[in-house]
PDB file of C-alpha atoms and ligand atoms in Angstrom:
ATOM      1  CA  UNK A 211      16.831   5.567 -14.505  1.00 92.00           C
ATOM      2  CA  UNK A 212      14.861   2.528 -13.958  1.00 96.00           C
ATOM      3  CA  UNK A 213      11.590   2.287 -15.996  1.00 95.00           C
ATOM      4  CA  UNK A 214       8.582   0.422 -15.089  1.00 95.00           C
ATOM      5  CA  UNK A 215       7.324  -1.130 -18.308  1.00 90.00           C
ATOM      6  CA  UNK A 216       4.789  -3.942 -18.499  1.00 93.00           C
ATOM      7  CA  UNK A 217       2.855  -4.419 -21.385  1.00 91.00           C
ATOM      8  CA  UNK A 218      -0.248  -5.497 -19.389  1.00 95.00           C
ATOM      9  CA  UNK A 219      -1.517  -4.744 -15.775  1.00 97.00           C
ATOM     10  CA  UNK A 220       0.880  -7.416 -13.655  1.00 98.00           C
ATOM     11  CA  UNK A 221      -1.902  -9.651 -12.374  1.00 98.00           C
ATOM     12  CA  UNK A 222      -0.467 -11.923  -9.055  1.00 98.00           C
ATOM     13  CA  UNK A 223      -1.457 -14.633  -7.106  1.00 98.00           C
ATOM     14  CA  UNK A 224      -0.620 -16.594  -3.779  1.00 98.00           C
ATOM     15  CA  UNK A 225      -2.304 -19.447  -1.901  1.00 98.00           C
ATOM     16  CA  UNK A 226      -5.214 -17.644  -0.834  1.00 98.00           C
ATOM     17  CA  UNK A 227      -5.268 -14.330  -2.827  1.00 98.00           C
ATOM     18  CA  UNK A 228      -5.113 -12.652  -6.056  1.00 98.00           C
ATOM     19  CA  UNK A 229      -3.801  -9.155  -6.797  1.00 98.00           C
ATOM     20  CA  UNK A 230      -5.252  -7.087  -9.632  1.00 98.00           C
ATOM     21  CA  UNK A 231      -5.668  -3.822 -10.607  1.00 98.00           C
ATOM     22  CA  UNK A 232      -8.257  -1.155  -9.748  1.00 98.00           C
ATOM     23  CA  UNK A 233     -11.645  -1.846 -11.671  1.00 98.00           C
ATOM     24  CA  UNK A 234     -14.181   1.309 -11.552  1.00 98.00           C
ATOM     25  CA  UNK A 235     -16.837  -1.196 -10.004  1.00 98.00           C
ATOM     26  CA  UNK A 236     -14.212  -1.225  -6.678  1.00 98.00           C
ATOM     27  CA  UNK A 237     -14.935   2.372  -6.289  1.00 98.00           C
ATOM     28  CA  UNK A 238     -17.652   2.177  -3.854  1.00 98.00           C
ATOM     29  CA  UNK A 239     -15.356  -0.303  -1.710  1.00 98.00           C
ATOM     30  CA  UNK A 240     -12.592   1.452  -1.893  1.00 98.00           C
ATOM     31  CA  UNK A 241     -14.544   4.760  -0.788  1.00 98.00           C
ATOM     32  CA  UNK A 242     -15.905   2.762   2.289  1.00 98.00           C
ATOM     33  CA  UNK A 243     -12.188   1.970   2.915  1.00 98.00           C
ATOM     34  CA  UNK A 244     -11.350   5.395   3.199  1.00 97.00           C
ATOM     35  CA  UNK A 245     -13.676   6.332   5.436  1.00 97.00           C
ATOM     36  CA  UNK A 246     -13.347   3.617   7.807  1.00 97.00           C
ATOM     37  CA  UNK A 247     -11.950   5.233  10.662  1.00 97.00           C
ATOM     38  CA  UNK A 248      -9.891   2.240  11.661  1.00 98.00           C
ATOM     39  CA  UNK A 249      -8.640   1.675   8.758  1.00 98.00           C
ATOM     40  CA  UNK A 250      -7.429   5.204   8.461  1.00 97.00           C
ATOM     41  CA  UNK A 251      -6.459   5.987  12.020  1.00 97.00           C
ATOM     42  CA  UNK A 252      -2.680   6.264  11.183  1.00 97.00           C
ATOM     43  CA  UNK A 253      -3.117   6.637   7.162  1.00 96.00           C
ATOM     44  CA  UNK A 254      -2.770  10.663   7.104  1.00 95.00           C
ATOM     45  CA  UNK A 255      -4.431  11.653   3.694  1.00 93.00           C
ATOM     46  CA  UNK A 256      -7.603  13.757   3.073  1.00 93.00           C
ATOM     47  CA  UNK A 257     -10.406  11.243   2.644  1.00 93.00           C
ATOM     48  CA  UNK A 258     -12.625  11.264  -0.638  1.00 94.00           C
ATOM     49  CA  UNK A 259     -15.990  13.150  -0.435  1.00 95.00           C
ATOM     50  CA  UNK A 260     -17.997  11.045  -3.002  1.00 97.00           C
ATOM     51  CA  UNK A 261     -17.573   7.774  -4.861  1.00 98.00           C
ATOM     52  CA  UNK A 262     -16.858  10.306  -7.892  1.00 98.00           C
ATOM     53  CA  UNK A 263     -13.884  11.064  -6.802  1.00 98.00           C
ATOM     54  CA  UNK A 264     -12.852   7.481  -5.793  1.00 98.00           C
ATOM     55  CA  UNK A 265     -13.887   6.720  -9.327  1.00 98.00           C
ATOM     56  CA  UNK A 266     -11.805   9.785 -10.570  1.00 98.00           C
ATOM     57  CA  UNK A 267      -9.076   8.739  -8.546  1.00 97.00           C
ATOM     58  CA  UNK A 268      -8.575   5.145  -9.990  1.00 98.00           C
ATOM     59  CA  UNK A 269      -9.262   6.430 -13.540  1.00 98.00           C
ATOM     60  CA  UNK A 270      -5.780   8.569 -12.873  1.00 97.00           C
ATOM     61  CA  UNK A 271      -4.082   6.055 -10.884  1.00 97.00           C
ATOM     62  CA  UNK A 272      -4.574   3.569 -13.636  1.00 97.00           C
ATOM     63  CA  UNK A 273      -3.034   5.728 -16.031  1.00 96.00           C
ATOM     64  CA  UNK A 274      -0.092   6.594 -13.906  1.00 96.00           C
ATOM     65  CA  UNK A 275       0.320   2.739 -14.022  1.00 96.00           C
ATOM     66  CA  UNK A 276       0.424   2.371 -17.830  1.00 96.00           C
ATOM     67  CA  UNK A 277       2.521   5.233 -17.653  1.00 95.00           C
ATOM     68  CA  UNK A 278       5.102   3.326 -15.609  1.00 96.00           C
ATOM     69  CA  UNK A 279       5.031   5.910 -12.525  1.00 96.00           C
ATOM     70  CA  UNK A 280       3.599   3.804  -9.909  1.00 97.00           C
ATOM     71  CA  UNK A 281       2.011   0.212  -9.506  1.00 98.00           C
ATOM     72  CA  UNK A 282      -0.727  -0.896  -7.000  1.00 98.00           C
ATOM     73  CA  UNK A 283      -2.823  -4.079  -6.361  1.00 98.00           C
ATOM     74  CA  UNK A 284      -6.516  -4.452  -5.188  1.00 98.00           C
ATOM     75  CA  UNK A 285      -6.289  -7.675  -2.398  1.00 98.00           C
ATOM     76  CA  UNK A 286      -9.083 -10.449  -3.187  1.00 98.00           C
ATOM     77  CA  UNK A 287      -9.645 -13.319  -2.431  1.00 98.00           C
ATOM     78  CA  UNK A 288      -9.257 -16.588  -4.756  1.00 98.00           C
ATOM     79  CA  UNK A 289     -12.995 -17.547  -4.416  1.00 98.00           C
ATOM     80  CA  UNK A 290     -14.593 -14.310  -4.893  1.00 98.00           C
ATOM     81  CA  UNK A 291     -12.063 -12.056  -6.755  1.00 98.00           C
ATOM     82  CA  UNK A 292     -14.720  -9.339  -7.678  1.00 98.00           C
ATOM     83  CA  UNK A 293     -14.573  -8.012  -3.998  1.00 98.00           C
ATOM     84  CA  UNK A 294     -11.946  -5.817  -2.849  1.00 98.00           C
ATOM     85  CA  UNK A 295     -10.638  -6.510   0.561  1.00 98.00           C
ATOM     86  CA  UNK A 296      -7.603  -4.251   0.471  1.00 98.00           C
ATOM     87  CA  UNK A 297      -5.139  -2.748  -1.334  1.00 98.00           C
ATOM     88  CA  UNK A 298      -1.077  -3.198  -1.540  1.00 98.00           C
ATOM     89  CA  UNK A 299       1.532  -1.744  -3.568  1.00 98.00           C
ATOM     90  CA  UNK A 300       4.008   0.940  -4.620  1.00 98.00           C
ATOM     91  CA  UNK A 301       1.962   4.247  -4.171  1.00 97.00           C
ATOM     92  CA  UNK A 302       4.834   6.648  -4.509  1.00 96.00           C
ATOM     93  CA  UNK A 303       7.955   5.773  -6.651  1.00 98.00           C
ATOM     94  CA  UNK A 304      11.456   7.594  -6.729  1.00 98.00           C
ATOM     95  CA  UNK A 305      12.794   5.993 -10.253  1.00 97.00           C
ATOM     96  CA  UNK A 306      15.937   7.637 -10.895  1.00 97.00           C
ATOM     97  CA  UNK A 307      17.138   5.809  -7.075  1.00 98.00           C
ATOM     98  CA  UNK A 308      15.432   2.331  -8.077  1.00 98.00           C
ATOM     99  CA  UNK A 309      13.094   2.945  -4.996  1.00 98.00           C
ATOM    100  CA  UNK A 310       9.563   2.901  -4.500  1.00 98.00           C
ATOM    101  CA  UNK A 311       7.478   3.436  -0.735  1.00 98.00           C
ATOM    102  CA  UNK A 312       4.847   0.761  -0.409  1.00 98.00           C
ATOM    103  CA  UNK A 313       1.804   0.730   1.222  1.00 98.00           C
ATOM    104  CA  UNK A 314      -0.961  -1.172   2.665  1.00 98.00           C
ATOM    105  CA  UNK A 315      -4.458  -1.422   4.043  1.00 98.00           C
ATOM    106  CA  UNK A 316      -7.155  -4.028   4.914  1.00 98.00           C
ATOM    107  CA  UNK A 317     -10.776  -4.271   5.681  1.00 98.00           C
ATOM    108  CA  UNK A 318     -10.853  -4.747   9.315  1.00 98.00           C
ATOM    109  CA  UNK A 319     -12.957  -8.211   8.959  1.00 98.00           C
ATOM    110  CA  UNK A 320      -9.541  -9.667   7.580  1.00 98.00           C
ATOM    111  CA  UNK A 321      -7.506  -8.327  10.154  1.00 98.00           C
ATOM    112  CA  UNK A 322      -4.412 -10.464  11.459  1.00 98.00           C
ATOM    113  CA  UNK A 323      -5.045 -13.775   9.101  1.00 98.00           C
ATOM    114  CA  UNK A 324      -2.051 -13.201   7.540  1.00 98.00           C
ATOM    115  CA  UNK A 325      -3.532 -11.822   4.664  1.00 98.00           C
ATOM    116  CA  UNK A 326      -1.009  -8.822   4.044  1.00 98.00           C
ATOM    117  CA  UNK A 327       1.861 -10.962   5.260  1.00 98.00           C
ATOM    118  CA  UNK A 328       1.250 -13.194   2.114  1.00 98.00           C
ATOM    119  CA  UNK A 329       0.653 -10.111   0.107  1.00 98.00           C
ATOM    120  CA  UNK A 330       3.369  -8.227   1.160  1.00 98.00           C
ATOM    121  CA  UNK A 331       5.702 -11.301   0.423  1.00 98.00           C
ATOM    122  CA  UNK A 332       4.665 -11.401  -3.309  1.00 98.00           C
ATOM    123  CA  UNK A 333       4.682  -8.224  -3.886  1.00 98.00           C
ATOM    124  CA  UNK A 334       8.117  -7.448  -2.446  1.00 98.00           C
ATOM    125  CA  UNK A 335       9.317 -10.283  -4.555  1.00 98.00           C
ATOM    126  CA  UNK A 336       7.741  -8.791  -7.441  1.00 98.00           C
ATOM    127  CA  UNK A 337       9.316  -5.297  -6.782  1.00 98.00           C
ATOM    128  CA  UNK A 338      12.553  -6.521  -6.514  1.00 98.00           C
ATOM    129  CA  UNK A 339      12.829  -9.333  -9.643  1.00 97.00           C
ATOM    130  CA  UNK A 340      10.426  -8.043 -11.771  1.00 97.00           C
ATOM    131  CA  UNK A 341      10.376  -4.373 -11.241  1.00 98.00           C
ATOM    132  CA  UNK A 342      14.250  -4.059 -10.334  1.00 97.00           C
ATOM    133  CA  UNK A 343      13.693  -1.828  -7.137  1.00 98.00           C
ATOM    134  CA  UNK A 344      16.936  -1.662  -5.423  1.00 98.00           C
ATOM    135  CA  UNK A 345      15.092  -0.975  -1.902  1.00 98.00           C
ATOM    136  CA  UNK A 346      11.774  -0.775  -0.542  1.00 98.00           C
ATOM    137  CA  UNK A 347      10.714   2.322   1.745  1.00 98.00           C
ATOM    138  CA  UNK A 348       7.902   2.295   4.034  1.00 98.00           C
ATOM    139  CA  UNK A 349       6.619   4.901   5.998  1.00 98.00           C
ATOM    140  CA  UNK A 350       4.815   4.960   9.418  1.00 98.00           C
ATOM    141  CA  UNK A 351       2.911   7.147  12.067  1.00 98.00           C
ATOM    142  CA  UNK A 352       4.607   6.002  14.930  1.00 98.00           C
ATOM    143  CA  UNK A 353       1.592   4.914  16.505  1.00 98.00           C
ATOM    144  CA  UNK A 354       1.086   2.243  14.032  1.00 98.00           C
ATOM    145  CA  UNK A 355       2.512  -0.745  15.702  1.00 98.00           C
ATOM    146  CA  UNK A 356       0.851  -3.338  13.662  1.00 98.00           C
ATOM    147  CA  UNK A 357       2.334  -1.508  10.625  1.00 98.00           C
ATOM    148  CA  UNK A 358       5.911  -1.376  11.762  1.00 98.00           C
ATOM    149  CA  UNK A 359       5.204  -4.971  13.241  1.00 98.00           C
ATOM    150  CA  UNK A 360       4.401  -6.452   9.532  1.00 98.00           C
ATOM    151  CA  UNK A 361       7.464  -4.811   8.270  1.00 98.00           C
ATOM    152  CA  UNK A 362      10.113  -5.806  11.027  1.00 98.00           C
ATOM    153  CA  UNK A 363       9.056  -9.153  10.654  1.00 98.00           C
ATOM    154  CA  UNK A 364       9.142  -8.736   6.590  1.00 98.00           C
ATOM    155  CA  UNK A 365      12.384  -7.283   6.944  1.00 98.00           C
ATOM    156  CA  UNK A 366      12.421  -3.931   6.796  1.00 98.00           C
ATOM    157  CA  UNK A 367      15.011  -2.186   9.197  1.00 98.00           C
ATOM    158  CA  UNK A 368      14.283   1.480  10.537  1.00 98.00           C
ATOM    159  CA  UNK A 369      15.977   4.069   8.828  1.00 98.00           C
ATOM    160  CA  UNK A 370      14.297   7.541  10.330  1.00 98.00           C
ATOM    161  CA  UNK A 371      12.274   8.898  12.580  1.00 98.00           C
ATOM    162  CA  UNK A 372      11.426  12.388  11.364  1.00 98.00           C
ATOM    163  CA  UNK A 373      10.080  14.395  14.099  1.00 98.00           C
ATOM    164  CA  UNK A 374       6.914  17.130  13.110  1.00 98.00           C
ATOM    165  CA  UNK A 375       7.705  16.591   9.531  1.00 97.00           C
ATOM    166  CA  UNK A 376       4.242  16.160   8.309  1.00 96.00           C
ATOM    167  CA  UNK A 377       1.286  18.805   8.465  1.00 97.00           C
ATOM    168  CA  UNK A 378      -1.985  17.119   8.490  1.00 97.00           C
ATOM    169  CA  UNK A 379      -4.954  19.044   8.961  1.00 95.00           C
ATOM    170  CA  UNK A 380      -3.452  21.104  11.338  1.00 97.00           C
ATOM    171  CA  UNK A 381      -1.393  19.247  13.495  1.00 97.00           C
ATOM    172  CA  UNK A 382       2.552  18.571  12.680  1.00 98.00           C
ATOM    173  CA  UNK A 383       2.696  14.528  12.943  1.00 98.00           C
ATOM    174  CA  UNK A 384       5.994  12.580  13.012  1.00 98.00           C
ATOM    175  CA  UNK A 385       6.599   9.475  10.586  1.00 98.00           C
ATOM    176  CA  UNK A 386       9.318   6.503  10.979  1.00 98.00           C
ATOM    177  CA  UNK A 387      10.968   5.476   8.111  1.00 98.00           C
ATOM    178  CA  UNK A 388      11.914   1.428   7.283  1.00 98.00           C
ATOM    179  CA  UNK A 389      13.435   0.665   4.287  1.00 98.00           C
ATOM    180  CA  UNK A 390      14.072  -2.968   3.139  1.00 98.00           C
ATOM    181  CA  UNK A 391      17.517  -3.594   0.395  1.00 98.00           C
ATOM    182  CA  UNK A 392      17.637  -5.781  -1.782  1.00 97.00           C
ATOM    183  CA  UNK A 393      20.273  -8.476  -1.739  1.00 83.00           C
TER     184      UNK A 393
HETATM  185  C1  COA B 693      -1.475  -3.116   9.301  1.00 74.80           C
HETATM  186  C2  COA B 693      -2.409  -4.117   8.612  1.00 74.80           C
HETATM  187  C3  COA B 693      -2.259  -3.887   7.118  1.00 74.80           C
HETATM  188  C4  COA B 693      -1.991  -5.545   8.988  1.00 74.80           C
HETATM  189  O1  COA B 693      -2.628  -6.487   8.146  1.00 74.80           O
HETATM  190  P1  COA B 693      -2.930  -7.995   8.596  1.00 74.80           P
HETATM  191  O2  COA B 693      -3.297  -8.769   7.370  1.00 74.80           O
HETATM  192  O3  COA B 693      -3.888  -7.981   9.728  1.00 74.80           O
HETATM  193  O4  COA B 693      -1.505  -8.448   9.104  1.00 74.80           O
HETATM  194  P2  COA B 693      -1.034  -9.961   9.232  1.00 74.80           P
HETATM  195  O5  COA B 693      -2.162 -10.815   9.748  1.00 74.80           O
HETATM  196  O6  COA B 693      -0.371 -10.380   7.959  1.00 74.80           O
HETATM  197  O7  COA B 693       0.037  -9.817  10.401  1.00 74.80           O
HETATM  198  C5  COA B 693       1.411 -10.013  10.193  1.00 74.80           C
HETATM  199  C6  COA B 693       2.157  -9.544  11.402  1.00 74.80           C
HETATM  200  O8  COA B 693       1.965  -8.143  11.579  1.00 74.80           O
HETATM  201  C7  COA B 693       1.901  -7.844  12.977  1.00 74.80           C
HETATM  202  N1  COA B 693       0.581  -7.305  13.298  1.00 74.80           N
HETATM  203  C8  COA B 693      -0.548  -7.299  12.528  1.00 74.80           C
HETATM  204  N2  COA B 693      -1.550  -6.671  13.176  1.00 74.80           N
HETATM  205  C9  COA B 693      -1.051  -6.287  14.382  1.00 74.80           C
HETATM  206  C10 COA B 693      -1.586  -5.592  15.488  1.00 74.80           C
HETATM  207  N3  COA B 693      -2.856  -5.159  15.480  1.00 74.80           N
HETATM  208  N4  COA B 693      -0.786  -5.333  16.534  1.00 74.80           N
HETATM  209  C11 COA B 693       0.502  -5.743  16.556  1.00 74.80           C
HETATM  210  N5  COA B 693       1.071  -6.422  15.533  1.00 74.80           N
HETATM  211  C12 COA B 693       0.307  -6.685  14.458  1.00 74.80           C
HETATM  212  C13 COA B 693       2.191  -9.139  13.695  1.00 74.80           C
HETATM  213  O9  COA B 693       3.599  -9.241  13.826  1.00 74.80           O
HETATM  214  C14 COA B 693       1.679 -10.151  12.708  1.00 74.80           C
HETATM  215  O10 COA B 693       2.274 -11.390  12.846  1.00 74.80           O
HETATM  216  P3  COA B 693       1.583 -12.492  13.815  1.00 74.80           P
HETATM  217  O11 COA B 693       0.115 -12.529  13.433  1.00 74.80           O
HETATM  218  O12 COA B 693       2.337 -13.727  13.482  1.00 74.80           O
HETATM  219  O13 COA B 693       1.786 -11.971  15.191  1.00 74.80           O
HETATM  220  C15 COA B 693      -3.893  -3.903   8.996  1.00 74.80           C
HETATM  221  O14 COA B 693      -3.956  -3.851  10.390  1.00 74.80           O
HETATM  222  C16 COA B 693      -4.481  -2.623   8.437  1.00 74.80           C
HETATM  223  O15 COA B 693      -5.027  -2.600   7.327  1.00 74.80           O
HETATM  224  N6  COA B 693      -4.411  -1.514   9.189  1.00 74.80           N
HETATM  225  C17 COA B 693      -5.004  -0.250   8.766  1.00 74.80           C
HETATM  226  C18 COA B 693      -4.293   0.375   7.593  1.00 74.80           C
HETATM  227  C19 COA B 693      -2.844   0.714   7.904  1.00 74.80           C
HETATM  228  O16 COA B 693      -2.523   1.205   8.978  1.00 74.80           O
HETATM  229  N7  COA B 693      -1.990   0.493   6.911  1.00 74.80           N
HETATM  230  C20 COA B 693      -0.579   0.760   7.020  1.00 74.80           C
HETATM  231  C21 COA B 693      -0.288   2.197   6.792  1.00 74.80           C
HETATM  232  S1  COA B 693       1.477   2.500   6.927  1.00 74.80           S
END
């Protein structure tokens, strides 16, 4: 069973960017996020009523990450790493197969500058030499062709596409699948 065990939060950088964890003060960001309909057109998950709950939410998912059972980055940039822009990592983990599904989103006003290219790079390095994933899964509405577009071009070869295998407020939605191995 692989374990995730760092003794501190694993802090990254690349040229332009720097990936940290989840502060408190990025709940109000991360709430706009959420409710950004473009941002969440093909991201299928209930949306956060108040910044409480953002707040609650990062208090939890912080301690799921000193726990070892899942490990996410808040996307800044270099010269004003306070702000969030976006968010990258390994929501959803499946341990005992080396695996972990990553996931992605950016604040439209960043929007094809390469910015999760770069991210995705590092962090996909950093899931397979630090964190010893085996493979990388990713999963997709179908409609999301900037989303698969990132990934073919990262790598990532399609696996699945699961038809109607997803209820979401009261509609059954299908989802691809790409998956990326290591070696
Ligand atoms: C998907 C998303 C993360 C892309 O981020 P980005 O930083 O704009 O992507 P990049 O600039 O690094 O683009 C890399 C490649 O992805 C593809 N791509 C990105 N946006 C695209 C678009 N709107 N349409 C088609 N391809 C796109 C292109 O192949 C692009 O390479 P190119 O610019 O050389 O053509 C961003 O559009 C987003 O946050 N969308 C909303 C949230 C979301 O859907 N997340 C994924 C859930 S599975």
């Amino acid at each position: 069973m692989l374990q995730l065990n760092f003794p501190s939060f694993p802090t990254l950088e690349t040229e332009r960017l720097i990936l940290r964890s989840h502060a408190i003060s990025d709940a109000e960001t991360l709430f706009a996020l959420r409710n950004n309909d473009d941002v969440m057109k093909f991201i299928h998950r209930e949306r956060q009523k108040t910044v409480a709950e953002v707040e609650d939410f990062i208090s939890s998912f912080n301690e799921g990450c000193k726990q070892g059972r899942h490990l996410a980055w808040v996307i800044a940039l270099k010269e004003n790493p306070n702000q969030m822009i976006g968010s990258i990592g390994y929501w959803r983990t499946n341990l005992a197969n080396y695996r972990a599904e990553i996931g992605y989103m950016l604040h439209p006003d960043y929007w094809r500058k390469g910015i999760i290219s770069e991210a995705l790079i590092k962090t996909i390095d950093f899931g397979f030499n630090d964190m010893k994933l085996h493979s990388i899964q990713a999963n997709i509405d179908p409609g999301n062709d900037a989303s698969r577009q990132i990934l073919i071009k990262h790598g990532f070869v399609k696996e699945a596409h699961f038809k109607e295998d997803f209820y979401f407020q009261g509609k059954f939605l299908d989802s691809e699948i790409y998956s990326l191995i290591n070696g």
